[in-house]
Coordinates of N, CA and C in Angstrom, one line a residue:
Y1 N -1.5 3.3 -9.1 CA -2.4 2.4 -8.6 C -3.1 3.1 -7.3
L2 N -2.5 3.6 -6.3 CA -2.8 4.1 -5.2 C -4.0 5.1 -5.5
S3 N -3.9 6.1 -6.5 CA -4.9 7.2 -6.7 C -6.1 6.6 -7.2
K4 N -5.9 5.4 -8.1 CA -7.1 4.7 -8.5 C -8.0 4.1 -7.4
D5 N -7.1 3.5 -6.4 CA -7.8 2.9 -5.3 C -8.6 4.1 -4.5
I6 N -8.0 5.2 -4.2 CA -8.3 6.1 -3.5 C -9.8 6.7 -4.2
A7 N -9.6 6.9 -5.5 CA -10.7 7.5 -6.2 C -11.9 6.7 -6.0
R8 N -11.6 5.0 -6.2 CA -12.8 4.1 -6.0 C -13.2 4.2 -4.6
A9 N -12.4 4.2 -3.5 CA -12.9 4.4 -2.0 C -13.8 5.6 -2.0
N10 N -13.4 6.8 -2.7 CA -14.1 8.1 -2.5 C -15.4 7.7 -3.0
E11 N -15.5 7.2 -4.4 CA -16.8 7.0 -5.2 C -17.7 6.2 -4.4
A12 N -17.3 5.0 -3.7 CA -18.0 4.5 -2.8 C -18.8 5.1 -1.7
Y13 N -17.8 5.9 -1.2 CA -18.5 6.6 0.0 C -19.6 7.9 -0.5
N14 N -19.3 8.4 -1.6 CA -20.0 9.6 -2.3 C -21.2 9.2 -2.5
K15 N -21.5 7.8 -2.8 CA -22.7 7.3 -3.2 C -23.5 7.1 -2.0
L16 N -23.2 7.1 -0.8 CA -23.9 6.8 0.5 C -23.6 7.5 1.5
D17 N -24.5 7.7 2.4 CA -24.2 8.7 3.5 C -24.3 7.6 4.6
L18 N -23.0 7.3 5.2 CA -22.9 6.2 6.3 C -23.2 6.5 7.6
N19 N -23.7 7.9 7.7 CA -24.6 8.1 9.1 C -26.1 7.9 8.8
I20 N -26.6 8.1 7.8 CA -28.0 7.6 7.5 C -27.9 6.0 7.7
A21 N -27.0 5.3 7.0 CA -26.8 3.7 7.1 C -27.0 3.3 8.5
Q22 N -26.1 4.0 9.3 CA -25.9 3.4 10.7 C -27.2 3.8 11.4
Q23 N -27.9 4.9 11.2 CA -29.1 5.3 11.8 C -30.2 4.3 11.5
K24 N -30.4 3.9 10.1 CA -31.1 2.8 9.7 C -30.7 1.5 10.5
R25 N -29.6 1.1 10.6 CA -29.1 0.0 11.3 C -29.8 0.0 12.7
N26 N -29.1 1.0 13.3 CA -29.9 1.2 14.8 C -31.3 1.0 15.2
D27 N -31.9 1.9 14.1 CA -33.4 1.8 14.1 C -33.8 0.5 14.0
A28 N -33.5 -0.1 13.0 CA -33.8 -1.6 12.9 C -33.6 -2.5 14.0
I29 N -32.4 -2.5 14.5 CA -32.0 -3.3 15.7 C -33.0 -3.0 16.8
A30 N -33.2 -1.9 17.1 CA -34.4 -1.5 18.1 C -35.8 -2.3 17.9
I31 N -36.0 -2.0 16.6 CA -37.6 -2.8 16.3 C -37.3 -4.3 16.4
I32 N -35.9 -4.9 16.0 CA -36.0 -6.3 16.4 C -35.9 -6.8 17.7
S33 N -35.3 -5.8 18.7 CA -35.2 -6.3 19.9 C -36.4 -5.8 20.8
N34 N -37.5 -5.1 20.2 CA -38.7 -4.7 20.9 C -39.6 -5.9 20.9
P35 N -39.9 -6.3 22.1 CA -40.9 -7.4 22.3 C -42.3 -7.2 21.7
N36 N -42.7 -5.9 21.6 CA -43.9 -5.5 21.0 C -44.0 -5.5 19.3
S37 N -42.8 -5.7 18.8 CA -42.8 -5.4 17.3 C -43.6 -6.8 16.8
T38 N -43.9 -6.6 15.8 CA -44.8 -7.8 15.0 C -43.6 -8.6 14.2
K39 N -44.1 -9.6 13.7 CA -43.1 -10.5 12.8 C -42.9 -9.8 11.5
A40 N -43.8 -9.4 11.0 CA -43.5 -8.3 9.9 C -42.7 -7.5 10.0
Q41 N -42.8 -6.6 10.9 CA -41.9 -5.5 11.3 C -40.6 -5.9 11.6
I42 N -40.4 -7.0 12.4 CA -39.2 -7.9 12.7 C -38.5 -8.1 11.3
A43 N -39.3 -8.8 10.4 CA -38.7 -9.2 9.2 C -38.1 -8.1 8.3
K44 N -39.0 -7.1 8.1 CA -38.6 -5.9 7.5 C -37.4 -5.1 8.2
A45 N -37.2 -5.1 9.4 CA -36.1 -4.6 10.3 C -34.8 -5.2 9.9
K46 N -34.9 -6.7 9.7 CA -33.8 -7.4 9.6 C -33.5 -7.3 8.0
E47 N -34.2 -7.0 7.2 CA -33.9 -6.6 5.7 C -33.0 -5.4 5.8
V48 N -33.7 -4.4 6.6 CA -32.9 -2.9 6.6 C -31.7 -3.0 7.2
R49 N -31.5 -3.9 8.5 CA -30.1 -3.9 9.3 C -29.1 -4.7 8.3
A50 N -29.6 -5.6 7.6 CA -28.7 -6.4 6.7 C -28.2 -5.6 5.6
E51 N -29.0 -4.5 5.0 CA -28.6 -3.6 3.9 C -27.7 -2.5 4.5
A52 N -28.2 -2.0 5.5 CA -27.3 -0.8 6.0 C -25.7 -1.5 6.6
T53 N -26.1 -2.7 7.1 CA -24.6 -3.4 7.5 C -23.7 -3.6 6.1
A54 N -24.4 -3.9 5.2 CA -23.7 -4.3 4.1 C -22.9 -3.0 3.3
Q55 N -23.9 -1.9 3.5 CA -22.9 -0.7 3.1 C -22.1 -0.2 3.8
I56 N -22.0 -0.4 5.3 CA -21.0 0.2 5.9 C -19.8 -0.7 5.8
E57 N -19.8 -2.1 5.5 CA -18.9 -2.9 5.5 C -18.3 -2.8 4.0
S58 N -19.2 -2.5 3.2 CA -18.6 -2.4 1.8 C -17.6 -1.3 1.8
A59 N -18.2 -0.2 2.4 CA -17.1 0.9 2.5 C -15.8 0.6 3.3
R60 N -16.0 0.0 4.5 CA -14.8 -0.3 5.3 C -14.0 -1.1 4.3
K61 N -14.4 -2.1 3.5 CA -13.8 -2.9 2.9 C -12.7 -2.1 1.7
Q62 N -13.7 -1.1 1.2 CA -13.0 -0.5 0.2 C -11.6 0.5 0.6
V63 N -12.0 1.1 1.9 CA -11.0 2.1 2.2 C -9.8 1.0 2.9
T64 N -10.1 -0.1 3.6 CA -9.0 -0.9 4.1 C -8.2 -1.6 3.2
S65 N -8.8 -2.0 2.0 CA -7.9 -2.3 0.8 C -7.0 -1.5 0.3
T66 N -7.4 0.1 0.1 CA -6.5 1.1 -0.2 C -5.6 1.2 0.6
M67 N -5.5 1.3 2.1 CA -4.8 1.4 3.0 C -3.9 0.3 3.2
E68 N -4.2 -0.9 2.9 CA -3.3 -2.1 3.0 C -2.3 -2.3 1.7
T69 N -2.8 -1.8 0.6 CA -1.9 -1.7 -0.5 C -0.9 -0.6 -0.5
L70 N -1.4 0.7 0.4 CA -0.4 1.5 0.4 C 0.8 0.9 1.6
R71 N 0.2 0.4 2.4 CA 1.2 -0.2 3.6 C 2.1 -1.3 2.9
K72 N 1.5 -2.2 2.2 CA 2.3 -3.2 1.5 C 3.3 -2.6 0.6
S73 N 3.0 -1.6 0.0 CA 4.0 -0.9 -1.0 C 5.3 -0.6 -0.3
K74 N 5.4 -0.2 1.1 CA 6.4 0.3 1.7 C 6.9 1.8 1.3
A75 N 6.1 2.2 0.3 CA 6.4 3.5 -0.3 C 6.6 4.5 0.7
L76 N 5.9 4.5 1.6 CA 5.8 5.6 2.8 C 6.1 4.7 4.3
G77 N 6.9 3.8 4.2 CA 7.4 3.3 5.2 C 6.4 2.4 6.0
E78 N 6.8 2.1 7.1 CA 5.8 1.4 8.3 C 4.8 2.3 8.7
F79 N 3.7 1.9 8.7 CA 2.5 2.7 9.7 C 1.3 2.0 9.8
D80 N 0.6 2.2 10.5 CA -0.7 1.5 11.1 C -1.9 2.3 10.7
F81 N -2.8 1.8 10.7 CA -4.1 2.6 10.2 C -5.2 1.9 11.0
V82 N -6.3 2.8 11.4 CA -7.4 2.2 12.3 C -8.8 2.8 11.5
I83 N -9.7 2.0 11.0 CA -10.9 2.3 10.5 C -12.1 1.9 11.3
Q84 N -12.7 3.0 11.7 CA -13.7 2.7 12.8 C -14.8 3.4 12.7
E85 N -16.1 3.0 13.4 CA -17.4 3.7 13.2 C -17.3 4.5 14.6
G86 N -17.1 5.6 14.4 CA -17.4 6.6 15.5 C -15.8 7.3 15.7
K87 N -15.7 8.0 16.9 CA -14.3 8.9 17.2 C -13.6 8.7 18.3
E88 N -14.3 7.3 18.7 CA -13.4 6.9 20.1 C -11.8 6.7 19.7
G89 N -11.0 7.1 20.6 CA -9.6 7.2 20.4 C -9.2 8.3 19.8
F90 N -10.0 9.2 19.2 CA -9.4 10.3 18.7 C -9.2 11.5 19.6
T91 N -8.0 12.2 19.4 CA -7.5 13.2 20.5 C -8.5 14.2 20.4
N92 N -9.2 14.7 19.2 CA -10.1 15.6 19.2 C -11.3 15.1 18.6
K93 N -12.3 15.1 19.3 CA -13.6 14.5 18.8 C -14.4 14.9 17.6
K94 N -13.8 16.2 17.2 CA -14.6 17.4 16.0 C -14.0 16.6 14.7
N95 N -12.8 16.0 14.8 CA -11.9 15.4 13.9 C -12.9 14.3 13.0
N96 N -12.7 14.3 11.8 CA -13.1 13.0 11.2 C -12.1 11.9 10.8
A97 N -10.8 12.4 11.0 CA -9.7 11.7 10.8 C -8.4 12.3 11.6
E98 N -7.4 11.4 11.8 CA -6.3 11.8 12.6 C -5.2 11.1 12.4
F99 N -4.1 12.0 12.1 CA -2.8 11.2 12.1 C -1.9 11.5 13.0
E100 N -1.7 10.4 13.9 CA -0.7 10.4 15.0 C 0.7 10.0 14.4
T101 N 1.8 10.7 15.0 CA 3.2 10.4 14.3 C 3.8 9.4 15.0
K102 N 3.4 8.9 16.2 CA 3.8 7.7 16.8 C 2.6 6.9 17.5
G103 N 2.1 5.9 17.1 CA 1.2 5.2 17.9 C 1.7 4.2 18.8
P104 N 0.6 3.3 19.2 CA 1.2 2.3 20.2 C 2.3 1.3 20.1
N105 N 2.3 1.2 18.5 CA 3.3 0.2 18.0 C 4.7 1.0 17.4
G106 N 4.9 2.4 18.0 CA 5.8 3.0 17.4 C 5.7 3.6 16.0
N107 N 4.8 3.0 15.4 CA 4.5 3.5 14.1 C 3.6 4.7 14.0
P108 N 3.7 5.4 12.7 CA 2.5 6.6 12.6 C 1.3 5.7 12.6
V109 N 0.4 6.5 13.0 CA -1.1 5.8 12.7 C -2.0 6.7 12.0
I110 N -2.6 6.4 11.0 CA -3.9 7.0 10.2 C -5.2 6.4 10.9
R111 N -5.9 7.4 11.5 CA -7.1 7.1 12.2 C -8.4 7.5 11.4
L112 N -9.2 6.8 10.7 CA -10.3 7.4 9.9 C -11.8 6.8 10.7
D113 N -12.6 7.9 10.7 CA -14.1 7.7 11.2 C -14.9 7.3 10.0
L114 N -15.1 6.1 9.9 CA -16.0 5.6 8.7 C -17.2 6.3 8.4
L115 N -18.0 6.8 9.6 CA -19.1 7.3 9.4 C -19.1 8.9 9.2
S116 N -17.8 9.4 9.3 CA -17.8 11.0 8.8 C -17.1 10.9 7.6
Y117 N -16.5 9.9 6.8 CA -15.8 10.0 5.6 C -16.2 10.9 4.6
R118 N -15.6 11.8 3.9 CA -15.7 12.5 3.0 C -14.6 12.4 2.1
K119 N -15.1 12.9 0.8 CA -13.9 12.8 -0.5 C -12.6 13.5 0.0
G120 N -11.5 12.9 -0.3 CA -10.3 13.6 0.1 C -9.8 13.3 1.4
M121 N -10.6 12.7 2.3 CA -10.0 12.7 3.8 C -8.9 11.6 3.8
Q122 N -9.1 10.7 3.2 CA -8.1 9.4 3.1 C -6.7 10.3 2.6
A123 N -6.8 10.7 1.4 CA -5.8 11.2 0.7 C -5.0 12.4 1.5
H124 N -5.6 13.1 2.4 CA -5.2 14.1 3.3 C -4.3 13.5 4.4
E125 N -5.0 12.4 4.9 CA -4.2 11.9 6.0 C -2.9 11.1 5.8
V126 N -2.9 10.5 4.2 CA -1.8 10.1 3.6 C -0.7 11.0 3.3
T127 N -1.1 12.4 3.2 CA -0.2 13.3 3.0 C 0.5 13.9 4.2
H128 N -0.1 13.5 5.4 CA 0.7 13.7 6.4 C 1.7 12.8 6.6
L129 N 1.6 11.5 6.5 CA 2.6 10.4 6.5 C 3.6 10.7 5.3
L130 N 3.3 11.1 4.2 CA 4.2 11.4 3.2 C 5.0 12.6 3.6
M131 N 4.6 13.8 4.2 CA 5.6 14.8 4.6 C 6.2 14.3 5.6
K132 N 5.7 13.5 6.7 CA 6.7 13.1 7.7 C 7.8 12.2 7.2
Q133 N 7.6 11.3 6.4 CA 8.8 10.7 5.7 C 9.4 11.6 4.8
L134 N 9.2 12.5 4.2 CA 9.9 13.7 3.4 C 10.8 14.1 4.4
F135 N 10.2 14.9 5.5 CA 11.0 15.5 6.3 C 12.1 14.8 7.2
K136 N 11.6 13.4 7.5 CA 12.7 12.7 8.0 C 13.8 12.2 7.2
S137 N 13.4 12.1 5.8 CA 14.8 11.7 5.0 C 15.6 12.9 4.4
N138 N 14.7 14.2 4.8 CA 15.4 15.6 4.0 C 15.0 16.6 5.1
P139 N 15.5 16.8 6.2 CA 15.3 17.9 7.2 C 15.3 19.3 6.3
E140 N 16.1 19.7 5.2 CA 16.2 20.7 4.9 C 14.6 21.1 4.1
V141 N 14.1 20.2 3.5 CA 12.9 20.7 3.0 C 11.9 20.8 4.1
A142 N 12.1 20.6 5.3 CA 11.1 20.9 6.3 C 11.5 22.4 6.6
N143 N 12.6 22.7 6.9 CA 12.9 24.1 7.0 C 12.7 25.0 5.9
K144 N 12.9 24.6 4.7 CA 12.2 25.5 3.5 C 10.8 25.6 3.6
L145 N 10.1 24.6 4.2 CA 8.7 24.9 3.7 C 8.4 25.6 5.0
K146 N 9.0 25.6 6.4 CA 8.7 26.2 7.2 C 8.9 27.8 7.2
F147 N 10.2 28.2 6.4 CA 10.3 29.6 5.8 C 9.3 29.9 4.8
Y148 N 8.9 29.1 4.0 CA 8.0 29.7 3.1 C 6.8 29.7 3.6
I149 N 6.3 29.0 4.4 CA 4.9 29.4 5.1 C 5.1 30.5 6.0
N150 N 6.1 30.8 6.8 CA 6.2 32.0 7.5 C 6.2 33.2 6.8
E151 N 6.8 33.3 5.5 CA 7.0 34.2 4.6 C 5.7 34.7 4.1
L152 N 5.2 33.6 3.7 CA 3.6 33.7 3.2 C 2.6 34.3 4.1
V153 N 2.5 33.6 5.2 CA 1.5 34.1 6.3 C 1.9 35.4 6.6
S154 N 3.3 35.8 6.9 CA 3.6 37.1 7.5 C 3.0 38.0 6.4
S155 N 3.4 38.1 5.0 CA 2.9 39.1 4.2 C 1.3 39.2 4.0
K156 N 0.7 38.1 4.2 CA -0.7 38.3 4.3 C -1.2 38.8 5.4
L157 N -0.6 38.7 6.6 CA -0.9 39.3 7.8 C -0.3 40.6 7.9
K158 N 0.4 41.1 7.3 CA 1.1 42.5 7.3 C 0.1 43.3 7.4
D159 N 0.1 44.6 8.2 CA -0.6 45.7 8.3 C -2.1 45.2 8.8
S160 N -2.3 43.9 9.1 CA -3.6 43.5 9.6 C -4.0 44.0 11.0
G161 N -3.0 44.2 11.7 CA -3.3 44.8 13.1 C -3.6 43.4 14.0
L162 N -3.6 42.3 13.5 CA -3.3 41.1 14.3 C -2.4 41.0 15.3
A163 N -2.8 40.8 16.6 CA -2.0 41.1 17.6 C -1.3 39.5 17.9
I164 N -0.1 39.5 17.9 CA 0.7 38.3 18.3 C 1.6 38.5 19.5
G165 N 1.2 39.3 20.2 CA 2.0 39.2 21.7 C 3.3 39.9 21.5
D166 N 4.3 39.6 22.0 CA 5.5 40.2 22.1 C 6.4 39.4 21.1
K167 N 5.7 38.3 20.1 CA 6.7 38.0 19.1 C 6.6 38.9 17.9
Q168 N 7.7 39.0 17.3 CA 7.8 39.7 16.0 C 7.4 38.9 14.6
K169 N 7.8 37.7 14.7 CA 7.5 36.9 13.5 C 6.6 35.7 13.8
L170 N 6.0 35.2 12.9 CA 5.0 34.0 12.9 C 6.0 32.8 13.1
E171 N 7.2 32.8 12.6 CA 8.2 31.6 13.3 C 8.3 31.5 14.4
D172 N 8.5 32.7 15.4 CA 8.6 32.4 16.7 C 7.2 31.9 17.5
L173 N 6.3 32.2 16.7 CA 4.9 31.5 17.2 C 4.9 30.0 17.2
I174 N 5.6 29.6 16.0 CA 5.5 28.0 15.6 C 6.3 27.1 16.5

């Protein structure tokens, strides 16, 4: 069910650019609040604002539904999520989404910027949650993955001449 929900959310987002919808909404609000706008301009702006707001809210509803379904399933334990317009509260403003291992309520938090949403973003953040739960329940998996990544990256960087300071292995840098 989750994969169908995520696919449906991705489809809704792929059909529209929410940044454009936000810009249209903001432009319409400016026209509506401008005392020099004509009645006709205001009427048209109200239509544009309503359409853009509906697009954004439809996308929000879709991703919220998917995240609520996952949370209610308790398949990945307790977690919180925040779906927002913009990057306020993000630790890195360049990110379109973030995963925090411990949020204000003590639960992991998935934070998504609705206006920057791209296909696969929601699944990517859910994978962080999945890995956290997996590593918590089976620490040996974390150690094996760390070893595998170390070996893979070390073999790819072998003879690359990439300076890693006084460290001899990538593992020492992690």
